[in-house]
């Protein structure tokens, strides 16, 4: 059966990378999972590859009508919306002094506004159910800043703050809202880095290596589970000790 038997889980940006791994982990625990992504083709391919417990519902998280449709269709097909994982995210790195306005807007729109819109749509259903779990994927970049990531770090710091506000407002209806701040994880996002940069990064990580997508999935499943029912408004860094919050 599994810990999430028959739970309905939506994961944004889950056609690949960390989101896909989170989806696979929920399916392994018995959940019915909605694979959602702006890339409709990859979304359908991933859902097919993950098997019968996965449903593909494409949505661009920056478009309110698309995320509303995502939540509506999930409710119609699966009967409830028990878990939302706001995972869709992008980088457009540049030094702050040269950062283009359009790259500021794009990253803030997808990472922060997308999390707001998808959460607002899902919370509409969760408030009526008087239960639900929202897990936001932030980043250690949003906790300690990172040169070259003014847009990305600001968006993820915004996600951390939004997590706290939603946690306070939704707690009376038994809805938990938490965030995971991944450190450097081996994915397409970090494959782009040069060998030299990767070596420098590894030197700064107490465990001496980047994390695996499974490390993030494990933490997300914990926060979405009943074992974490007394935890809300928190951001847990899963980063091999790279950052240690006070
Ligand atoms: N990889 C890392 O080291 C790392 C570190 C910290 C945080 N993160 C965060 O983890 C999350 C997943 O990252 P990843 O490494 O798997 O990235 P990825 O690029 O492999 O996957 C991101 C997915 O989001 C989708 N997406 C992009 N824009 C979208 C939109 N507007 N609407 C819906 N979907 C959209 C993409 O199509 C893609 O499938 C992101 O929020 C990222 O910021 C990653």
Tab-separated table of C-alpha atoms and ligand atoms in Angstrom:
chain	number	residue	atom	x	y	z
A	1	UNK	CA	0.000	0.000	0.000
A	2	UNK	CA	2.547	2.629	1.068
A	3	UNK	CA	2.482	5.729	3.216
A	4	UNK	CA	0.652	7.858	0.624
A	5	UNK	CA	-1.855	5.252	-0.565
A	6	UNK	CA	-4.579	6.964	-2.625
A	7	UNK	CA	-3.349	10.470	-1.843
A	8	UNK	CA	-3.586	12.921	-4.760
A	9	UNK	CA	-0.291	14.740	-5.304
A	10	UNK	CA	0.438	17.574	-7.768
A	11	UNK	CA	4.074	18.332	-8.620
A	12	UNK	CA	4.834	21.352	-10.805
A	13	UNK	CA	7.830	21.199	-13.160
A	14	UNK	CA	7.969	17.417	-12.765
A	15	UNK	CA	8.744	16.338	-16.343
A	16	UNK	CA	12.415	15.958	-15.370
A	17	UNK	CA	15.072	16.516	-12.706
A	18	UNK	CA	14.186	16.866	-9.040
A	19	UNK	CA	10.423	17.039	-9.720
A	20	UNK	CA	10.439	13.763	-11.618
A	21	UNK	CA	12.329	12.043	-8.793
A	22	UNK	CA	9.831	13.426	-6.240
A	23	UNK	CA	7.004	12.039	-8.421
A	24	UNK	CA	8.622	8.592	-8.597
A	25	UNK	CA	9.090	8.553	-4.813
A	26	UNK	CA	5.423	9.417	-4.155
A	27	UNK	CA	4.294	6.720	-6.620
A	28	UNK	CA	6.467	4.177	-4.831
A	29	UNK	CA	4.571	5.061	-1.643
A	30	UNK	CA	1.202	4.469	-3.305
A	31	UNK	CA	0.208	8.026	-4.255
A	32	UNK	CA	-1.616	9.034	-7.420
A	33	UNK	CA	0.561	11.746	-8.928
A	34	UNK	CA	-0.138	14.542	-11.373
A	35	UNK	CA	2.926	15.281	-13.494
A	36	UNK	CA	2.649	18.918	-14.465
A	37	UNK	CA	5.060	20.933	-16.589
A	38	UNK	CA	5.124	23.762	-19.114
A	39	UNK	CA	6.670	21.270	-21.569
A	40	UNK	CA	3.531	19.289	-22.491
A	41	UNK	CA	5.380	16.645	-24.535
A	42	UNK	CA	7.905	15.845	-21.804
A	43	UNK	CA	5.087	15.902	-19.268
A	44	UNK	CA	3.165	13.159	-21.141
A	45	UNK	CA	6.349	11.102	-21.699
A	46	UNK	CA	7.270	11.225	-18.011
A	47	UNK	CA	3.755	10.293	-16.870
A	48	UNK	CA	3.767	7.338	-19.296
A	49	UNK	CA	7.223	6.235	-18.097
A	50	UNK	CA	6.169	6.404	-14.434
A	51	UNK	CA	3.144	4.149	-15.039
A	52	UNK	CA	-0.517	3.922	-14.124
A	53	UNK	CA	-0.431	5.977	-10.938
A	54	UNK	CA	0.754	9.044	-12.899
A	55	UNK	CA	-1.444	11.487	-14.781
A	56	UNK	CA	-0.119	14.239	-17.107
A	57	UNK	CA	-1.727	17.675	-16.806
A	58	UNK	CA	0.481	20.338	-18.419
A	59	UNK	CA	0.432	23.850	-16.958
A	60	UNK	CA	2.566	26.964	-17.064
A	61	UNK	CA	2.739	28.074	-13.425
A	62	UNK	CA	2.896	31.747	-14.424
A	63	UNK	CA	-0.586	31.607	-15.977
A	64	UNK	CA	-3.403	31.758	-13.421
A	65	UNK	CA	-6.005	30.083	-15.656
A	66	UNK	CA	-3.623	27.160	-16.348
A	67	UNK	CA	-2.921	26.404	-12.678
A	68	UNK	CA	-6.618	26.774	-11.870
A	69	UNK	CA	-7.364	24.240	-14.598
A	70	UNK	CA	-4.609	21.961	-13.204
A	71	UNK	CA	-6.218	21.944	-9.760
A	72	UNK	CA	-9.763	21.599	-11.149
A	73	UNK	CA	-8.811	18.632	-13.351
A	74	UNK	CA	-6.922	16.967	-10.494
A	75	UNK	CA	-9.964	17.281	-8.237
A	76	UNK	CA	-12.250	15.883	-10.955
A	77	UNK	CA	-9.969	12.964	-11.848
A	78	UNK	CA	-8.547	12.056	-8.422
A	79	UNK	CA	-11.253	13.330	-6.061
A	80	UNK	CA	-9.014	15.541	-3.879
A	81	UNK	CA	-5.810	17.578	-3.776
A	82	UNK	CA	-3.845	16.304	-0.779
A	83	UNK	CA	-0.317	17.485	-1.593
A	84	UNK	CA	1.074	20.276	-3.775
A	85	UNK	CA	4.813	20.412	-4.444
A	86	UNK	CA	5.869	23.744	-5.965
A	87	UNK	CA	8.978	22.561	-7.782
A	88	UNK	CA	8.947	24.423	-11.140
A	89	UNK	CA	11.954	26.725	-11.199
A	90	UNK	CA	14.573	28.200	-13.523
A	91	UNK	CA	17.870	30.098	-13.385
A	92	UNK	CA	19.108	32.923	-15.620
A	93	UNK	CA	22.414	33.729	-13.954
A	94	UNK	CA	24.367	36.949	-14.494
A	95	UNK	CA	26.277	39.368	-12.325
A	96	UNK	CA	23.832	41.800	-10.720
A	97	UNK	CA	25.307	44.812	-12.515
A	98	UNK	CA	24.634	43.204	-15.906
A	99	UNK	CA	21.414	41.360	-15.112
A	100	UNK	CA	18.777	42.042	-17.781
A	101	UNK	CA	15.377	43.255	-16.660
A	102	UNK	CA	13.668	40.512	-18.674
A	103	UNK	CA	15.721	37.842	-16.855
A	104	UNK	CA	14.741	39.355	-13.496
A	105	UNK	CA	11.061	39.234	-14.502
A	106	UNK	CA	11.230	35.720	-15.963
A	107	UNK	CA	12.857	34.140	-12.884
A	108	UNK	CA	10.675	36.008	-10.370
A	109	UNK	CA	7.564	35.116	-12.384
A	110	UNK	CA	8.221	31.385	-12.577
A	111	UNK	CA	9.865	30.771	-9.196
A	112	UNK	CA	7.916	33.131	-6.934
A	113	UNK	CA	4.684	34.151	-8.668
A	114	UNK	CA	4.246	30.571	-9.937
A	115	UNK	CA	4.475	29.265	-6.370
A	116	UNK	CA	1.917	31.858	-5.254
A	117	UNK	CA	-0.550	31.079	-8.066
A	118	UNK	CA	-0.363	27.288	-7.753
A	119	UNK	CA	-0.639	27.462	-3.950
A	120	UNK	CA	-3.630	29.800	-4.116
A	121	UNK	CA	-5.430	27.468	-6.535
A	122	UNK	CA	-4.658	24.310	-4.499
A	123	UNK	CA	-5.451	25.990	-1.175
A	124	UNK	CA	-8.977	26.681	-2.486
A	125	UNK	CA	-9.580	22.907	-2.468
A	126	UNK	CA	-7.515	22.192	0.682
A	127	UNK	CA	-9.413	24.796	2.742
A	128	UNK	CA	-12.704	23.031	1.946
A	129	UNK	CA	-11.145	19.620	2.730
A	130	UNK	CA	-9.703	21.040	5.980
A	131	UNK	CA	-6.471	19.190	5.182
A	132	UNK	CA	-3.506	19.479	2.872
A	133	UNK	CA	0.262	19.759	2.582
A	134	UNK	CA	2.173	22.283	0.508
A	135	UNK	CA	5.914	21.808	0.038
A	136	UNK	CA	7.843	24.556	-1.757
A	137	UNK	CA	11.238	24.000	-3.347
A	138	UNK	CA	13.410	26.974	-2.402
A	139	UNK	CA	17.240	26.984	-2.536
A	140	UNK	CA	20.181	27.658	-0.227
A	141	UNK	CA	20.870	30.537	-2.637
A	142	UNK	CA	17.783	32.235	-1.168
A	143	UNK	CA	19.144	31.790	2.375
A	144	UNK	CA	22.726	33.013	2.042
A	145	UNK	CA	22.818	34.659	-1.407
A	146	UNK	CA	25.047	33.598	-4.256
A	147	UNK	CA	27.074	35.812	-6.597
A	148	UNK	CA	25.531	35.785	-10.072
A	149	UNK	CA	22.064	34.891	-8.831
A	150	UNK	CA	20.394	38.185	-7.827
A	151	UNK	CA	17.156	37.170	-9.539
A	152	UNK	CA	17.201	33.520	-8.460
A	153	UNK	CA	18.244	34.162	-4.838
A	154	UNK	CA	15.608	36.899	-4.488
A	155	UNK	CA	12.919	34.620	-5.897
A	156	UNK	CA	13.844	31.800	-3.512
A	157	UNK	CA	14.061	34.152	-0.486
A	158	UNK	CA	10.562	35.230	-1.523
A	159	UNK	CA	9.470	31.584	-1.546
A	160	UNK	CA	10.799	31.189	2.028
A	161	UNK	CA	8.785	34.244	3.174
A	162	UNK	CA	5.674	33.139	1.273
A	163	UNK	CA	5.978	29.739	2.970
A	164	UNK	CA	5.798	31.407	6.398
A	165	UNK	CA	2.817	33.619	5.504
A	166	UNK	CA	0.824	30.739	3.996
A	167	UNK	CA	1.714	28.531	6.983
A	168	UNK	CA	0.275	31.113	9.401
A	169	UNK	CA	-2.884	31.698	7.360
A	170	UNK	CA	-3.631	28.045	6.581
A	171	UNK	CA	-2.747	26.385	9.915
A	172	UNK	CA	-6.277	26.925	11.351
A	173	UNK	CA	-7.598	24.667	8.557
A	174	UNK	CA	-5.044	21.921	9.178
A	175	UNK	CA	-2.862	22.726	6.173
A	176	UNK	CA	0.934	22.473	6.551
A	177	UNK	CA	3.192	24.662	4.421
A	178	UNK	CA	6.947	24.061	4.445
A	179	UNK	CA	9.931	24.437	2.152
A	180	UNK	CA	13.027	22.486	1.232
A	181	UNK	CA	16.144	24.455	0.331
A	182	UNK	CA	18.318	22.159	-1.790
A	183	UNK	CA	22.030	22.854	-1.920
A	184	UNK	CA	23.892	21.760	-5.038
A	185	UNK	CA	22.165	18.716	-6.499
A	186	UNK	CA	23.332	16.680	-9.504
A	187	UNK	CA	20.801	17.625	-12.254
A	188	UNK	CA	20.671	19.353	-15.665
A	189	UNK	CA	20.779	22.651	-13.741
A	190	UNK	CA	24.198	21.873	-12.208
A	191	UNK	CA	25.542	19.854	-15.194
A	192	UNK	CA	25.974	23.234	-16.902
A	193	UNK	CA	28.741	24.215	-14.434
A	194	UNK	CA	32.394	23.777	-15.445
A	195	UNK	CA	34.551	21.071	-13.805
A	196	UNK	CA	36.526	23.789	-12.035
A	197	UNK	CA	33.431	25.416	-10.531
A	198	UNK	CA	32.113	22.005	-9.473
A	199	UNK	CA	35.418	21.246	-7.719
A	200	UNK	CA	35.278	24.586	-5.866
A	201	UNK	CA	31.690	23.920	-4.819
A	202	UNK	CA	32.553	20.456	-3.502
A	203	UNK	CA	35.355	21.933	-1.367
A	204	UNK	CA	32.798	24.126	0.429
A	205	UNK	CA	30.399	21.267	1.209
A	206	UNK	CA	31.177	19.491	4.521
A	207	UNK	CA	30.287	16.143	2.884
A	208	UNK	CA	32.595	17.047	-0.045
A	209	UNK	CA	30.098	16.215	-2.793
A	210	UNK	CA	26.871	17.376	-4.410
A	211	UNK	CA	23.585	15.815	-3.357
A	212	UNK	CA	21.405	13.401	-5.328
A	213	UNK	CA	17.815	14.061	-6.435
A	214	UNK	CA	16.747	11.287	-4.043
A	215	UNK	CA	18.008	13.349	-1.082
A	216	UNK	CA	15.479	16.054	-1.985
A	217	UNK	CA	12.645	13.588	-2.670
A	218	UNK	CA	13.140	11.932	0.736
A	219	UNK	CA	12.858	15.290	2.529
A	220	UNK	CA	9.772	16.316	0.517
A	221	UNK	CA	8.002	13.041	1.330
A	222	UNK	CA	8.749	13.515	5.024
A	223	UNK	CA	7.269	17.044	5.052
A	224	UNK	CA	4.200	15.845	3.124
A	225	UNK	CA	3.637	12.950	5.538
A	226	UNK	CA	1.671	12.714	8.774
A	227	UNK	CA	5.008	12.292	10.562
A	228	UNK	CA	5.539	16.014	9.955
A	229	UNK	CA	2.039	17.110	10.998
A	230	UNK	CA	3.359	19.433	13.764
A	231	UNK	CA	5.887	21.123	11.436
A	232	UNK	CA	4.791	24.232	9.530
A	233	UNK	CA	6.375	27.411	8.154
A	234	UNK	CA	9.837	25.843	8.159
A	235	UNK	CA	12.550	25.710	5.524
A	236	UNK	CA	14.821	22.685	5.760
A	237	UNK	CA	18.154	22.949	3.963
A	238	UNK	CA	19.161	19.664	2.300
A	239	UNK	CA	22.664	20.627	1.285
A	240	UNK	CA	25.289	18.354	2.856
A	241	UNK	CA	25.933	21.020	5.505
A	242	UNK	CA	26.804	23.770	2.987
A	243	UNK	CA	24.665	26.216	4.929
A	244	UNK	CA	23.788	25.973	8.603
A	245	UNK	CA	20.979	28.283	9.688
A	246	UNK	CA	21.058	30.009	13.034
B	1	LIG	N1	19.538	21.308	-9.226
B	1	LIG	C1	19.936	21.976	-8.140
B	1	LIG	O1	21.105	21.912	-7.732
B	1	LIG	C2	18.954	22.829	-7.370
B	1	LIG	C3	19.403	23.481	-6.241
B	1	LIG	C4	18.530	24.255	-5.498
B	1	LIG	C5	17.214	24.351	-5.893
B	1	LIG	N2	16.781	23.732	-7.012
B	1	LIG	C6	15.356	23.910	-7.369
B	1	LIG	O2	14.748	22.652	-7.579
B	1	LIG	C7	13.680	22.797	-8.524
B	1	LIG	C8	13.858	21.780	-9.653
B	1	LIG	O3	15.107	22.024	-10.284
B	1	LIG	P1	15.820	20.990	-11.288
B	1	LIG	O4	17.249	21.041	-10.996
B	1	LIG	O5	15.112	19.684	-11.283
B	1	LIG	O6	15.568	21.781	-12.668
B	1	LIG	P2	15.214	21.253	-14.119
B	1	LIG	O7	15.539	22.396	-15.025
B	1	LIG	O8	15.817	19.917	-14.393
B	1	LIG	O9	13.615	21.052	-14.063
B	1	LIG	C9	12.726	22.138	-13.917
B	1	LIG	C10	11.407	21.794	-14.610
B	1	LIG	O10	10.534	22.929	-14.453
B	1	LIG	C11	9.852	23.119	-15.684
B	1	LIG	N3	9.388	24.508	-15.822
B	1	LIG	C12	10.125	25.598	-16.175
B	1	LIG	N4	9.328	26.679	-16.255
B	1	LIG	C13	8.070	26.262	-15.946
B	1	LIG	C14	6.805	26.916	-15.868
B	1	LIG	N5	6.680	28.220	-16.156
B	1	LIG	N6	5.721	26.185	-15.507
B	1	LIG	C15	5.830	24.872	-15.247
B	1	LIG	N7	7.004	24.189	-15.320
B	1	LIG	C16	8.099	24.885	-15.659
B	1	LIG	C17	10.881	22.730	-16.747
B	1	LIG	O11	10.241	22.453	-17.986
B	1	LIG	C18	11.560	21.533	-16.108
B	1	LIG	O12	10.922	20.324	-16.447
B	1	LIG	C19	13.722	24.252	-8.996
B	1	LIG	O13	12.779	25.014	-8.255
B	1	LIG	C20	15.128	24.685	-8.650
B	1	LIG	O14	15.225	26.070	-8.475
B	1	LIG	C21	17.619	22.976	-7.767
